[in-house]
Short mmCIF file of C-alpha atoms in Angstrom, two decimals:
data_model
loop_
_atom_site.label_atom_id
_atom_site.label_comp_id
_atom_site.label_asym_id
_atom_site.label_seq_id
_atom_site.Cartn_x
_atom_site.Cartn_y
_atom_site.Cartn_z
CA MET F 26 18.83 124.82 152.00
CA ASN F 27 21.24 126.61 149.61
CA MET F 28 20.54 128.58 146.93
CA LYS F 29 23.78 130.12 144.61
CA PHE F 30 22.86 133.55 143.18
CA GLU F 31 23.62 131.82 139.84
CA SER F 32 20.51 129.54 140.36
CA LEU F 33 17.62 133.08 140.41
CA PRO F 34 15.44 132.86 137.98
CA ASN F 35 15.90 136.08 135.70
CA GLU F 36 12.68 137.72 136.49
CA MET F 37 14.27 137.80 139.99
CA LEU F 38 17.97 138.79 139.15
CA PHE F 39 16.14 141.82 136.91
CA GLU F 40 14.25 142.52 139.94
CA ILE F 41 17.54 143.20 141.53
CA PHE F 42 19.44 144.06 138.97
CA GLU F 43 17.25 147.40 138.85
CA TYR F 44 19.01 149.42 142.10
CA LEU F 45 22.20 148.83 140.40
CA ASP F 46 23.20 151.89 136.90
CA ALA F 47 24.58 150.47 133.76
CA LEU F 48 28.43 150.28 134.65
CA HIS F 49 27.86 148.53 137.62
CA LEU F 50 26.15 145.50 136.46
CA LEU F 51 28.72 145.48 133.48
CA GLY F 52 31.45 145.63 135.89
CA GLY F 53 29.42 143.43 138.55
CA PHE F 54 28.66 140.42 136.23
CA TYR F 55 29.66 140.42 132.80
CA GLY F 56 32.29 137.61 131.82
CA LEU F 57 30.66 135.80 135.30
CA ASN F 58 29.30 133.27 132.70
CA ALA F 59 27.15 132.83 129.51
CA ARG F 60 23.85 132.77 131.42
CA PHE F 61 24.82 136.00 132.81
CA ASN F 62 26.34 137.00 129.67
CA LYS F 63 23.04 136.65 127.71
CA PHE F 64 20.69 137.87 130.61
CA LEU F 65 22.64 141.29 130.32
CA ASN F 66 22.86 141.69 126.81
CA ASP F 67 19.11 140.95 126.76
CA SER F 68 18.29 143.47 129.50
CA PHE F 69 19.85 146.42 127.21
CA LYS F 70 18.10 145.24 124.34
CA CYS F 71 14.74 144.82 125.57
CA TYR F 72 15.31 146.98 128.96
CA HIS F 73 17.04 149.98 127.03
CA LEU F 74 19.29 150.21 130.47
CA ASP F 75 19.88 154.12 131.46
CA PHE F 76 23.45 155.00 131.15
CA ARG F 77 22.93 158.88 131.03
CA SER F 78 24.76 158.30 134.45
CA VAL F 79 27.60 157.30 133.14
CA SER F 80 30.77 159.09 131.56
CA LYS F 81 31.61 159.57 127.72
CA ALA F 82 34.55 157.53 129.06
CA ASN F 83 33.45 155.24 131.45
CA PHE F 84 30.13 154.65 128.66
CA THR F 85 32.89 153.93 125.89
CA THR F 86 34.88 151.56 127.89
CA VAL F 87 31.42 149.59 128.28
CA CYS F 88 31.02 149.82 124.44
CA GLN F 89 34.44 148.40 123.98
CA GLN F 90 34.72 145.74 126.35
CA HIS F 91 30.88 144.04 127.09
CA LEU F 92 28.63 145.18 124.16
CA PRO F 93 28.05 142.46 121.50
#
């Protein structure tokens, strides 16, 4: 049985994504498809992802390129 990463339920994605920092999440998954974009945007709103370890320059880039 083949399973694509994109077909995993959101709950499982959230569990996996807990191991990555916000910068790597956005860099690796934002823009893949509408579902991932919505999931990441919702995650930032609901789960208050931690940006404390991100440099100011990278934080600015994230805000300009990835956040609505």
